[in-house]
PDB file of C-alpha atoms in Angstrom:
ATOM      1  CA  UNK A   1     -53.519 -21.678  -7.001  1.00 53.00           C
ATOM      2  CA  UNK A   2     -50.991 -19.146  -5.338  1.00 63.00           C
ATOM      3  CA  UNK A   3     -51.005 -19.398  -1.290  1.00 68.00           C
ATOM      4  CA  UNK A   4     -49.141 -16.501   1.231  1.00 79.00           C
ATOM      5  CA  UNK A   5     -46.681 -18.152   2.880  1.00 82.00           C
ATOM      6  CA  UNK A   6     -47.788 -16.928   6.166  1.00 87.00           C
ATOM      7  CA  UNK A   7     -51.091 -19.058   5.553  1.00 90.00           C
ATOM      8  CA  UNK A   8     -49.071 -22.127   5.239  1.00 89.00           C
ATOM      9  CA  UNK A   9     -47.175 -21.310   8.658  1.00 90.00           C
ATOM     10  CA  UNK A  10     -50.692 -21.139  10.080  1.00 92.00           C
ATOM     11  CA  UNK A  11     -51.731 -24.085   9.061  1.00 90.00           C
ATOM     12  CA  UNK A  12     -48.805 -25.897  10.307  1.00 92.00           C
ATOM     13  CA  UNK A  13     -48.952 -24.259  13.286  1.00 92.00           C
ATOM     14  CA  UNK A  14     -52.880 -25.247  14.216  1.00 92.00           C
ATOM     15  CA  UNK A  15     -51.764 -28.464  12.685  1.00 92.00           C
ATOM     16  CA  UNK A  16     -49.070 -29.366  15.184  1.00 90.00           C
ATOM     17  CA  UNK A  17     -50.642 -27.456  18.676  1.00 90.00           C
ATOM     18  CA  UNK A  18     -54.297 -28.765  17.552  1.00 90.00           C
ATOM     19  CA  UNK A  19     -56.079 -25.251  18.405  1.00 91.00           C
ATOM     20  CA  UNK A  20     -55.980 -21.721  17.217  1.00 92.00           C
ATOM     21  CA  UNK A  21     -54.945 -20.345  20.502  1.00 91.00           C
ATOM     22  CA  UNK A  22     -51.873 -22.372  20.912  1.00 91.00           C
ATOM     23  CA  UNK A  23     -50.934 -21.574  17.101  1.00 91.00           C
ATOM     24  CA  UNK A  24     -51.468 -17.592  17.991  1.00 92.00           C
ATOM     25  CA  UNK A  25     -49.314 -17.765  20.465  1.00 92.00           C
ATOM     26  CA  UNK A  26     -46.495 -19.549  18.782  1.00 89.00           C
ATOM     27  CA  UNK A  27     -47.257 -17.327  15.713  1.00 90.00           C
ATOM     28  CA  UNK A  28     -46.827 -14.337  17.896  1.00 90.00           C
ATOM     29  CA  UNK A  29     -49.927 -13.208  16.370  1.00 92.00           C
ATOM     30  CA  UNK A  30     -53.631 -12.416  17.880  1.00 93.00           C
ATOM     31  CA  UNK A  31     -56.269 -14.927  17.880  1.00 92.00           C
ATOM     32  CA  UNK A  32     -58.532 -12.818  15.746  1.00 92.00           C
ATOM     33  CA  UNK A  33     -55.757 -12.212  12.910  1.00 93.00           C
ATOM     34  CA  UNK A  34     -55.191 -16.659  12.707  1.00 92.00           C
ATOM     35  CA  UNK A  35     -59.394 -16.987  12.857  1.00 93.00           C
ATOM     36  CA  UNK A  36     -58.870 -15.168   9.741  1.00 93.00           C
ATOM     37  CA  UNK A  37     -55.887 -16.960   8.290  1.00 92.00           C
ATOM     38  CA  UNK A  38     -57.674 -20.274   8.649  1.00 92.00           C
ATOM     39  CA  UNK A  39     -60.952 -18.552   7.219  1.00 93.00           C
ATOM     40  CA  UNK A  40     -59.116 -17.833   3.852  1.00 92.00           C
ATOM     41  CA  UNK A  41     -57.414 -20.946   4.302  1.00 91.00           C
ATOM     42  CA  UNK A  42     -60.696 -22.894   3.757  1.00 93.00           C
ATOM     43  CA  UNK A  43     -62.251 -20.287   1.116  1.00 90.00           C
ATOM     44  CA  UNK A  44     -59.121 -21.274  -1.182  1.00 89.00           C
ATOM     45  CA  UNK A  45     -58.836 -24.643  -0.507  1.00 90.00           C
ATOM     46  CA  UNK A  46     -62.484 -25.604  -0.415  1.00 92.00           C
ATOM     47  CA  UNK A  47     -61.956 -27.368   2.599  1.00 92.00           C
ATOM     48  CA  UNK A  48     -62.699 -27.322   6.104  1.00 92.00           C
ATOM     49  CA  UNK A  49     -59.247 -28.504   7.239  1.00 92.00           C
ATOM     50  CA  UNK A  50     -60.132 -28.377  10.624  1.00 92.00           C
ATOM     51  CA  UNK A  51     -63.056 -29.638  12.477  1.00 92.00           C
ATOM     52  CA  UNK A  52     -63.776 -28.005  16.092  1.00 89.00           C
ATOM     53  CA  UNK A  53     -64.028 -31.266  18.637  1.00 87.00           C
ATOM     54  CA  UNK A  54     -63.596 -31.434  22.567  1.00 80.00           C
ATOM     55  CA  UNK A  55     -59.956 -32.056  22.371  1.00 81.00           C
ATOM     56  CA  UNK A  56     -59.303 -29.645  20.255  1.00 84.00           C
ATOM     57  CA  UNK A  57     -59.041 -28.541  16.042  1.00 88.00           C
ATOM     58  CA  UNK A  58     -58.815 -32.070  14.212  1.00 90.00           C
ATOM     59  CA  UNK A  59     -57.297 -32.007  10.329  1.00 91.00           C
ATOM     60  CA  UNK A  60     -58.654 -33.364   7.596  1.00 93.00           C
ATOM     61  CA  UNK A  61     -57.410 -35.567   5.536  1.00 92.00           C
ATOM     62  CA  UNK A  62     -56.358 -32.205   3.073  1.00 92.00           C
ATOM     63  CA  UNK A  63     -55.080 -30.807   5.991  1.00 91.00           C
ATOM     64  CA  UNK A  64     -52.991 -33.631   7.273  1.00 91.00           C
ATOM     65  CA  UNK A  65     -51.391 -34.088   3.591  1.00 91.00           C
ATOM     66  CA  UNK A  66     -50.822 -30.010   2.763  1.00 90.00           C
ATOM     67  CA  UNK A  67     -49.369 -29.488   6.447  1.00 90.00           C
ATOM     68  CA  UNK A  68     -47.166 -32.712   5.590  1.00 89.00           C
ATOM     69  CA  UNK A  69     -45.781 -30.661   2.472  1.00 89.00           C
ATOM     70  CA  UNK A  70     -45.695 -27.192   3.718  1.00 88.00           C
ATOM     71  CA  UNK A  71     -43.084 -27.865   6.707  1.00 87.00           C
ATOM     72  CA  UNK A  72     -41.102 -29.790   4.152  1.00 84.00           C
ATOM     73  CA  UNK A  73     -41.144 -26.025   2.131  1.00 84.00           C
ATOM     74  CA  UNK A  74     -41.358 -23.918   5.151  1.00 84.00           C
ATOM     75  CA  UNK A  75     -37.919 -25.662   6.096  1.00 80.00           C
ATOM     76  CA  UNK A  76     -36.631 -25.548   2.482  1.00 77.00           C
ATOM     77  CA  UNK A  77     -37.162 -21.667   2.738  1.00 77.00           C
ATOM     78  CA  UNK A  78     -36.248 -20.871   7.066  1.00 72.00           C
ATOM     79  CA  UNK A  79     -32.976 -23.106   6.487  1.00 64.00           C
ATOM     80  CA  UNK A  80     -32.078 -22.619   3.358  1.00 62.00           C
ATOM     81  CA  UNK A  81     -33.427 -19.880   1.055  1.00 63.00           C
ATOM     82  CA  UNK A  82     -33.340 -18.099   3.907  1.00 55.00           C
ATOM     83  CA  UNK A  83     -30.491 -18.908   5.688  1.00 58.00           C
ATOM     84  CA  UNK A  84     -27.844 -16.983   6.018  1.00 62.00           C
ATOM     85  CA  UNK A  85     -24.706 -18.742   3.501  1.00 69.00           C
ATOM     86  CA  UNK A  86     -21.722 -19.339   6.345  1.00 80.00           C
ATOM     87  CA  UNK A  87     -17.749 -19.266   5.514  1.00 88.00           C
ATOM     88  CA  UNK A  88     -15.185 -21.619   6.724  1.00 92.00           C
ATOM     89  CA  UNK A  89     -11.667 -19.960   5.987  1.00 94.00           C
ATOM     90  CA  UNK A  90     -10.275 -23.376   7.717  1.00 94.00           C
ATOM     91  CA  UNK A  91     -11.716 -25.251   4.647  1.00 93.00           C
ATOM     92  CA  UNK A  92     -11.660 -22.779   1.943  1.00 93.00           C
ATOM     93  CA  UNK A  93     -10.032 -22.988  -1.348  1.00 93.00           C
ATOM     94  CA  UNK A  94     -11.235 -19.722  -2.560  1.00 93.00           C
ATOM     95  CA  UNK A  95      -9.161 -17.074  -4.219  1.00 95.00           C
ATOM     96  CA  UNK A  96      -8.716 -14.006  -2.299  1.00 97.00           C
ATOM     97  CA  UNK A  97      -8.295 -11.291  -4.736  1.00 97.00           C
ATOM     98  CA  UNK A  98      -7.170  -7.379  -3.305  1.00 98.00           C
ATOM     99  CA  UNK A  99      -6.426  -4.164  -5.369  1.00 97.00           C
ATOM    100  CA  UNK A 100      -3.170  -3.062  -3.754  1.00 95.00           C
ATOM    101  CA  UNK A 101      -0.752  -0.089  -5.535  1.00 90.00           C
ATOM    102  CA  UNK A 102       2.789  -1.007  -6.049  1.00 87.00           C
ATOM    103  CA  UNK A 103       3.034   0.309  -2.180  1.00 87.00           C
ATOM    104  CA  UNK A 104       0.567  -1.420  -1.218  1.00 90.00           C
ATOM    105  CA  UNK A 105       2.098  -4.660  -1.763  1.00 92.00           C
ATOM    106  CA  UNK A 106       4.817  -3.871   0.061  1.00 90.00           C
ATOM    107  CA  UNK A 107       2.646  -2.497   3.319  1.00 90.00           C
ATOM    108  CA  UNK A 108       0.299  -4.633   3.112  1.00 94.00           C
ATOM    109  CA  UNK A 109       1.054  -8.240   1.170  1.00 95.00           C
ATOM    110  CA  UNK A 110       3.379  -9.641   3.134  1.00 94.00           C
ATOM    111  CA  UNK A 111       1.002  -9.919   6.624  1.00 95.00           C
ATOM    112  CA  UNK A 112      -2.376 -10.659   4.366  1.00 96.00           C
ATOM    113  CA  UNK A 113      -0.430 -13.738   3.319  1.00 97.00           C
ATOM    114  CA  UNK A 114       1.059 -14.983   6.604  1.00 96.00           C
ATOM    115  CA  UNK A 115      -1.974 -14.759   8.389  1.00 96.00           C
ATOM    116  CA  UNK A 116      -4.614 -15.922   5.311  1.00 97.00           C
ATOM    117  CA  UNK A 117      -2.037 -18.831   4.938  1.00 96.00           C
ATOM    118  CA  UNK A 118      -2.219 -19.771   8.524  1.00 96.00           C
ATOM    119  CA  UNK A 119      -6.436 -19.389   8.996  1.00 96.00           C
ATOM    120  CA  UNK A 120      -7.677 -19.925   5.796  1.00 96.00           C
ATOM    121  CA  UNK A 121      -4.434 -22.635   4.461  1.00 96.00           C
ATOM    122  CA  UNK A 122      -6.341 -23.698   0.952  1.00 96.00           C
ATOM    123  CA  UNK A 123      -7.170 -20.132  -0.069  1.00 96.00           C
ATOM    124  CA  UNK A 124      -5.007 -18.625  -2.369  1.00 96.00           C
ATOM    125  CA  UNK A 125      -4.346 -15.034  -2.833  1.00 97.00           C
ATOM    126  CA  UNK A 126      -4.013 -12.390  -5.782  1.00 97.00           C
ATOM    127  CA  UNK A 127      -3.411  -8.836  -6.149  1.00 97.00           C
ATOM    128  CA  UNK A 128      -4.421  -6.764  -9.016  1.00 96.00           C
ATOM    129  CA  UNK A 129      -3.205  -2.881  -9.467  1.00 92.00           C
ATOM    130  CA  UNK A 130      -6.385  -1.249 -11.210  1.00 93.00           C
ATOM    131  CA  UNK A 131      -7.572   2.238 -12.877  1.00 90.00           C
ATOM    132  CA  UNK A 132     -10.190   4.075 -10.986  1.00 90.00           C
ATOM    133  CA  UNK A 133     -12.868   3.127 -13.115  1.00 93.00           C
ATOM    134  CA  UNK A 134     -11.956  -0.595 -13.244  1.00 95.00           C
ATOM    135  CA  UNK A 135     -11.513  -0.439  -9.630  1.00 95.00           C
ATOM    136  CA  UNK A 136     -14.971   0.439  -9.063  1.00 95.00           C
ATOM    137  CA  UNK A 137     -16.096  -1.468 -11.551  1.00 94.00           C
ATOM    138  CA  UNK A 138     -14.401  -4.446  -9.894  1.00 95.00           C
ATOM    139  CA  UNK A 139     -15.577  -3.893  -6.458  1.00 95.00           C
ATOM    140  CA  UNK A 140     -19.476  -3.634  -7.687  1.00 93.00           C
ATOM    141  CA  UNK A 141     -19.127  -6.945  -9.448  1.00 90.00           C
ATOM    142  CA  UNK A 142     -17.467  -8.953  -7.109  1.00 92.00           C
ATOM    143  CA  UNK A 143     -14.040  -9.385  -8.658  1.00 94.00           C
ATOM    144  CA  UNK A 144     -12.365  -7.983  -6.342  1.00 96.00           C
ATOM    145  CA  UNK A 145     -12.830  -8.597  -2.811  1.00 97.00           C
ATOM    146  CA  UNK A 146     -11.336  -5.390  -1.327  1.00 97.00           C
ATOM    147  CA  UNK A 147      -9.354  -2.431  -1.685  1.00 97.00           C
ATOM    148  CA  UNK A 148      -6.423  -1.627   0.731  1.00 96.00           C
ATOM    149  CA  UNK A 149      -4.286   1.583   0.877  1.00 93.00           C
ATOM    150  CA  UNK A 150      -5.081   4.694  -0.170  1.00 91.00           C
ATOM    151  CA  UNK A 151      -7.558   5.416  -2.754  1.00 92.00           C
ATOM    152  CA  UNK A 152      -9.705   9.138  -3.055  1.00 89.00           C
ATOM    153  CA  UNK A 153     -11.546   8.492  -5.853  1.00 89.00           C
ATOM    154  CA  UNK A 154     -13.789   5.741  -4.183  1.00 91.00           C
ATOM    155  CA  UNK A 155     -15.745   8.337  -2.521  1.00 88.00           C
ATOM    156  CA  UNK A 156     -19.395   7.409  -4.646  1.00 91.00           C
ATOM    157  CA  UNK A 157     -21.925   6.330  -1.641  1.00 92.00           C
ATOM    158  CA  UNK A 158     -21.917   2.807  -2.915  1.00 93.00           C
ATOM    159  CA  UNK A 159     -18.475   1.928  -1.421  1.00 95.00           C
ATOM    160  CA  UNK A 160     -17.625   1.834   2.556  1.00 96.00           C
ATOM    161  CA  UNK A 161     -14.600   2.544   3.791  1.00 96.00           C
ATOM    162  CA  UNK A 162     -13.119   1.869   7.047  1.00 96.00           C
ATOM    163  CA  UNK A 163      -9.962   3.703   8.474  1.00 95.00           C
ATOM    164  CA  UNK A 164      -6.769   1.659   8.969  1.00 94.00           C
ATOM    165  CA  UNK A 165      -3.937   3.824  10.318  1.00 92.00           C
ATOM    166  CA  UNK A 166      -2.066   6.941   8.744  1.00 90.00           C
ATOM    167  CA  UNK A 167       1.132   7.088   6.922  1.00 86.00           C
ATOM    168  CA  UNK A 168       3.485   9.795   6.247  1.00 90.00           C
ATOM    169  CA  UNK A 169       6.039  10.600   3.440  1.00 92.00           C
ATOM    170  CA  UNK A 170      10.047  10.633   4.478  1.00 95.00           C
ATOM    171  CA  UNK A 171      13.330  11.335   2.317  1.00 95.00           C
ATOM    172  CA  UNK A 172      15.787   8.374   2.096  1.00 96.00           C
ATOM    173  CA  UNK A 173      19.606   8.317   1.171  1.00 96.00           C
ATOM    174  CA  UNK A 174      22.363   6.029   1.352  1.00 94.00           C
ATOM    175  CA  UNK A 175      23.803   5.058   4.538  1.00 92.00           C
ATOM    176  CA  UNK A 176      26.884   7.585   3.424  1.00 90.00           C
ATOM    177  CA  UNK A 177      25.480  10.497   2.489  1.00 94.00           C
ATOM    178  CA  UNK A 178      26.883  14.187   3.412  1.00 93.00           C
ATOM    179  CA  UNK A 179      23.333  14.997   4.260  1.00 93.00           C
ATOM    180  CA  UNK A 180      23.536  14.624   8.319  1.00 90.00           C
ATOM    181  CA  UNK A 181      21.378  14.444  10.895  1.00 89.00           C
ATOM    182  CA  UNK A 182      17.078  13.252  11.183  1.00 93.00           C
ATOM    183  CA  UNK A 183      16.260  16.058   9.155  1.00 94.00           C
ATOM    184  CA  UNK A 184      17.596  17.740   5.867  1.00 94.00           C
ATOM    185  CA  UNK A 185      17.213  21.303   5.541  1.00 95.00           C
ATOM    186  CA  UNK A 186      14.649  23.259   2.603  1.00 95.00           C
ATOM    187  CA  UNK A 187      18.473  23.912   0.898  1.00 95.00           C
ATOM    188  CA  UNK A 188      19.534  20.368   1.139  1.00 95.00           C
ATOM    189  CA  UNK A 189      15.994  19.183  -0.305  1.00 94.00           C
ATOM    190  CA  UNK A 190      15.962  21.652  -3.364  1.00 94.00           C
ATOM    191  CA  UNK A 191      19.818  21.484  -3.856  1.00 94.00           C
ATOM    192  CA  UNK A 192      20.655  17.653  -4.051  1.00 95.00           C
ATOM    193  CA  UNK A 193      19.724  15.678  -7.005  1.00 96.00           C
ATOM    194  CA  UNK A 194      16.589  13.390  -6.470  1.00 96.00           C
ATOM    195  CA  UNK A 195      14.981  10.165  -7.870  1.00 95.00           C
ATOM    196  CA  UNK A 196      10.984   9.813  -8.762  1.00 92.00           C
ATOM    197  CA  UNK A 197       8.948   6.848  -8.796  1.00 88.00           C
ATOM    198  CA  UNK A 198       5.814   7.718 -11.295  1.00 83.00           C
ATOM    199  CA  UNK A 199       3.766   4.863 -11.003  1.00 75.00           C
ATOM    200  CA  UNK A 200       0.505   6.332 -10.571  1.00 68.00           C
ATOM    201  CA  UNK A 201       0.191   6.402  -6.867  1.00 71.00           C
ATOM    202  CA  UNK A 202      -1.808   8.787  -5.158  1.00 75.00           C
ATOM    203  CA  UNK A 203       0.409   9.743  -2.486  1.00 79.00           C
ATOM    204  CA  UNK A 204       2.955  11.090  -4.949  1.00 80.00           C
ATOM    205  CA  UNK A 205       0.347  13.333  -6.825  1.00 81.00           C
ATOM    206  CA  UNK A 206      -0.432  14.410  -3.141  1.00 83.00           C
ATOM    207  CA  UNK A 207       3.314  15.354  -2.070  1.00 87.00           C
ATOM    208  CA  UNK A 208       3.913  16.970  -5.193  1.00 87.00           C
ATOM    209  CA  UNK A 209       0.251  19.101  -4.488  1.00 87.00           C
ATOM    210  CA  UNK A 210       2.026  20.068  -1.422  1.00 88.00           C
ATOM    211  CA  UNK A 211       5.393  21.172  -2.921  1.00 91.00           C
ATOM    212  CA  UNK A 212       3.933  23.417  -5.649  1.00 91.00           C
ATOM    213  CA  UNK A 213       1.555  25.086  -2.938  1.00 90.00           C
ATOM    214  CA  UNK A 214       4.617  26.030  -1.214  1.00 91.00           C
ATOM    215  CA  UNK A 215       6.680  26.902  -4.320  1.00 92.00           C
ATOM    216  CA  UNK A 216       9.407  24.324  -4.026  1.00 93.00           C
ATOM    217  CA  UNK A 217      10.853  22.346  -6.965  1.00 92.00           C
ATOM    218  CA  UNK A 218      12.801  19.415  -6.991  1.00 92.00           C
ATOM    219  CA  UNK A 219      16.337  18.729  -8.733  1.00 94.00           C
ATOM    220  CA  UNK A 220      14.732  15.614 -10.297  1.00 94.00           C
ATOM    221  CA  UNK A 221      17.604  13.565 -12.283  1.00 96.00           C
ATOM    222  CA  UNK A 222      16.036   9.932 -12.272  1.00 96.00           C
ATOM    223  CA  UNK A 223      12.679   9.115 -12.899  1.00 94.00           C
ATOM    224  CA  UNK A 224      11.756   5.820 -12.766  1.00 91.00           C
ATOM    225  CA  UNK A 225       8.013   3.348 -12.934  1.00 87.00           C
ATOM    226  CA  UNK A 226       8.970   1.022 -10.591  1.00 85.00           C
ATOM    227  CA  UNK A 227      10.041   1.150  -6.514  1.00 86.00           C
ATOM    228  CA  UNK A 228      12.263  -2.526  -7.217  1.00 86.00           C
ATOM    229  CA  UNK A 229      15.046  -0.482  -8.012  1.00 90.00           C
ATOM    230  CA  UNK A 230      15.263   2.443  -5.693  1.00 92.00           C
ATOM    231  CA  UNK A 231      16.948   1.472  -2.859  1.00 93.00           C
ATOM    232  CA  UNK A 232      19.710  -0.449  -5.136  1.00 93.00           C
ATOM    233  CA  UNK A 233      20.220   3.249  -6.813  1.00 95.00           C
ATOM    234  CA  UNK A 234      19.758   5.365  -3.498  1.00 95.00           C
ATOM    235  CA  UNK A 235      22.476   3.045  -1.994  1.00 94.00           C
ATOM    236  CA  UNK A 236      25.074   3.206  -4.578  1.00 94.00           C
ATOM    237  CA  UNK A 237      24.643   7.050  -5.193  1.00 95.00           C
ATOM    238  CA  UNK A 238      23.926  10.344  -3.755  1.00 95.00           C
ATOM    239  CA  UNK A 239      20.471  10.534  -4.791  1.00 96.00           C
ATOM    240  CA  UNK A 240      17.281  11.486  -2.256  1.00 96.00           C
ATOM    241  CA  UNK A 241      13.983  10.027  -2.878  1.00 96.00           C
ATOM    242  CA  UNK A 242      10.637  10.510  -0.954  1.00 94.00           C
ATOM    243  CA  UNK A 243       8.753   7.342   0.193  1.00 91.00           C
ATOM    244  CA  UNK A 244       6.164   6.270   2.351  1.00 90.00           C
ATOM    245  CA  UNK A 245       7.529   5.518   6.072  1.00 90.00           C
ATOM    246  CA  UNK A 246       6.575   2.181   6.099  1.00 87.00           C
ATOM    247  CA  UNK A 247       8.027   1.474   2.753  1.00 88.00           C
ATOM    248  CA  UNK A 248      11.073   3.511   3.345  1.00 92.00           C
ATOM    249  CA  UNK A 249      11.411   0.839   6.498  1.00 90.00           C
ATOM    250  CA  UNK A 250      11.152  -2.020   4.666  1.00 88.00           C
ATOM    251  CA  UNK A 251      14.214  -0.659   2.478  1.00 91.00           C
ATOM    252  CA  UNK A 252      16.717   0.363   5.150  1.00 89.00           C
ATOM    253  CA  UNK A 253      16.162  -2.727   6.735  1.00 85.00           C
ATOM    254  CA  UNK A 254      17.697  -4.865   4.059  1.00 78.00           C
ATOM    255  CA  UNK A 255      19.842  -2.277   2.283  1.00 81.00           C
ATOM    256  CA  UNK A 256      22.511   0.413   2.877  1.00 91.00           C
ATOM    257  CA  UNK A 257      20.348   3.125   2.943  1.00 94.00           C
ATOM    258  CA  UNK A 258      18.938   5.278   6.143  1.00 94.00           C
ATOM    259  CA  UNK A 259      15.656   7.661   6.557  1.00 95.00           C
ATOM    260  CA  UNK A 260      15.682  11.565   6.961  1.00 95.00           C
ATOM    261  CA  UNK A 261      12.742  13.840   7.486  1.00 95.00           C
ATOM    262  CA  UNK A 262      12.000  16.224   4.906  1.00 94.00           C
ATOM    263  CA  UNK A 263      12.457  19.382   5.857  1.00 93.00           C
ATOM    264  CA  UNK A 264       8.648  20.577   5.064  1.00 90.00           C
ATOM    265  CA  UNK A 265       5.466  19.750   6.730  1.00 87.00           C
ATOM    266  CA  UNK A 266       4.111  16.980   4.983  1.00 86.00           C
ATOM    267  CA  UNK A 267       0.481  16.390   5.929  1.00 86.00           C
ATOM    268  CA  UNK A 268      -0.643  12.680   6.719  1.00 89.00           C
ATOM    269  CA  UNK A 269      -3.247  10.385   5.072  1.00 88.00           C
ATOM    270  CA  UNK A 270      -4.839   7.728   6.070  1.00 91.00           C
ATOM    271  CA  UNK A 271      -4.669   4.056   4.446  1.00 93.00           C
ATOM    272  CA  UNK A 272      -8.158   2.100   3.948  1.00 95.00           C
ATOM    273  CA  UNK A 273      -9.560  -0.680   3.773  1.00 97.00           C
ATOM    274  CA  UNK A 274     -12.488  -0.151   0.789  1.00 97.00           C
ATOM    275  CA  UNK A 275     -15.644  -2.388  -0.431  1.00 97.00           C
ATOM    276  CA  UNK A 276     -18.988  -2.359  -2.111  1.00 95.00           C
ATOM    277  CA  UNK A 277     -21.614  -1.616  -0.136  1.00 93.00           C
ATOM    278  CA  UNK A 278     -23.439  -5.180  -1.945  1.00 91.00           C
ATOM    279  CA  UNK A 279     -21.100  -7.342  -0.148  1.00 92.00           C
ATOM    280  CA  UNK A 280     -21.478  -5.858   3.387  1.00 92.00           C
ATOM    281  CA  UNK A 281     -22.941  -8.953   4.965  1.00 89.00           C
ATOM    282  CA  UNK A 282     -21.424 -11.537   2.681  1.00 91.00           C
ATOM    283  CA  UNK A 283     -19.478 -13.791   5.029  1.00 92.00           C
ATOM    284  CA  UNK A 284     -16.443 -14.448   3.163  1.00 93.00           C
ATOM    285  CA  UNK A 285     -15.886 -11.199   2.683  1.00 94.00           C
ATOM    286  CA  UNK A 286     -16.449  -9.511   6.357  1.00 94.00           C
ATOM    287  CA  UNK A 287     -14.469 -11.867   7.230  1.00 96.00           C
ATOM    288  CA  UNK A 288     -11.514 -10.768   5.112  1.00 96.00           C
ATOM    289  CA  UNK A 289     -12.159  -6.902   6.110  1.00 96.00           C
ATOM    290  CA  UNK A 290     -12.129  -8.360   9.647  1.00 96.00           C
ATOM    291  CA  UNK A 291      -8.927  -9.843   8.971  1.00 96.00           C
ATOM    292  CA  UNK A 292      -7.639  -6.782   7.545  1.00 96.00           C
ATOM    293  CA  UNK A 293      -8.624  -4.143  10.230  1.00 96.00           C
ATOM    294  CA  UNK A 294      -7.671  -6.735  12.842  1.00 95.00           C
ATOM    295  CA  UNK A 295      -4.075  -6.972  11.215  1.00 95.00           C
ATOM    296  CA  UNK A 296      -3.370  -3.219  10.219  1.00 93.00           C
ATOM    297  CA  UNK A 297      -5.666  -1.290  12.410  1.00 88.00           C
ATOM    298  CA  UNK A 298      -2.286  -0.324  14.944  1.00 75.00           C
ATOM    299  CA  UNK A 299      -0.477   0.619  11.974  1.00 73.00           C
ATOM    300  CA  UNK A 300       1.886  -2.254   9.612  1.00 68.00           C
ATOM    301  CA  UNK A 301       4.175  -2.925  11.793  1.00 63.00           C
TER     302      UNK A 301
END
């Protein structure tokens, strides 16, 4: 025998107020509509279950037993089932895991720690650097919790994205350079010998979009897969390179090396925070895109 579950909460509810008026009214529901609850109630139970008296609807012994075990499975299902699952970060030991670029750990890795460490103290944290493909692919399934930085090709309608700040591209040299001043000129930028990091990030495939719209090459003499060694290099030669601003901060703060604008307009793009649209009212992980917007939305720094 298969029962609606909204017959069960009817019977409970004329089970515990004793009348079909006071269970329509906690029911929200008209008296009419529970009449004909408890009508199909009986015609699949075979049972009267409750007998009209002076002082009110009195079970039978069915109904007394069956209203015993539905609020045991009406509370299974309102509390449980159907509860919504809560997160702790002060008492979780989950892994944490982000897709982050090369850049992106720089920008972004060093804050996500600090402040996960503090809140969230037995979580541990990973970042992966993933294809486009595996990206989404990671995303949809779960493995990875979020995206941060700056990724176009999640543009399909199953992922969200959320704005974090903008971030432009600068030129950095060594602290000694003959280039002068906050900005080198077009000559200066074609003329001197440069280093490229190829590593696959966006932003690069976007600056050089920009350069070949305008017609300007590069004296490229270094090309390299990794950022680890650039300011090293840009410090102990004459070499330019173009960075991300924040990145480019991070270097001449702990190196002899100093930023200078490029002498072209260089449009800006914004950095993201990206997820799958299936995990948009998971708890653990709004609270981690929480986190993230609440740590980056003003920009890195």
């Amino acid at each position: 025998m298969k029962l609606d579950l909204n017959l069960l909460r009817v019977l409970v509810a004329i089970h515990d107020s004793g009348s079909v008026t006071g269970a329509a009214k906690r029911l929200k529901m008209s008296q009419p509509a529970v009449s004909a609850a408890l009508a199909r109630l009986r015609d699949s139970l075979a049972d009267p279950l409750f007998i009209r008296q002076a002082e009110g609807m009195a079970p039978t012994p069915r109904a007394d037993a069956l209203a015993s075990k539905a609020k045991e499975v009406l509370d299974a299902i309102d509390h449980g089932i159907l509860r919504a699952p809560e997160f702790d970060p002060s008492t979780s030991d989950e892994e944490f895991v982000f897709c982050l670029s090369a850049i992106g750990e720089i920008v972004f890795l060093p804050k996500l720690v600090r402040y996960i460490h503090e809140r969230a103290p037995g979580a541990r944290v990973r970042s992966v650097s993933l294809a486009p493909a595996q990206l989404e692919e990671g995303l949809r399934c779960g493995e990875v919790d979020l995206a941060l930085g700056y990724f176009p090709d999640l543009q399909k309608a199953e992922f969200f994205q959320r704005r974090l700040f903008s971030h432009d591209l600068v030129c950095m040299v060594r602290a000694g350079h003959k280039i002068k001043g906050p900005r080198m000129t077009l000559n200066q930028f074609t003329s001197t010998e440069q280093a490229f990091v190829k590593d696959g990030n966006r932003t690069q495939e976007m600056f050089e979009a920009v350069l070949a719209e305008k017609g300007i090459k590069r004296n490229i003499v270094l090309q390299t897969s990794h950022y680890l060694s650039i300011p090293i290099v840009i410090a102990e030669s004459d070499l330019v390179v173009v960075l991300p601003r924040t990145v480019a901060n991070v270097f001449a703060d702990s190196t002899q090396v100093r930023i200078v604008q490029p002498p072209m307009e260089i449009p800006r793009y914004d950095l993201k925070v990206y997820w799958h649209r299936r995990f948009s009212h998971d708890p653990k992980a709004k609270w981690l895109r929480d986190l993230a917007v609440e740590i980056f939305a003003d920009g890195p720094d």
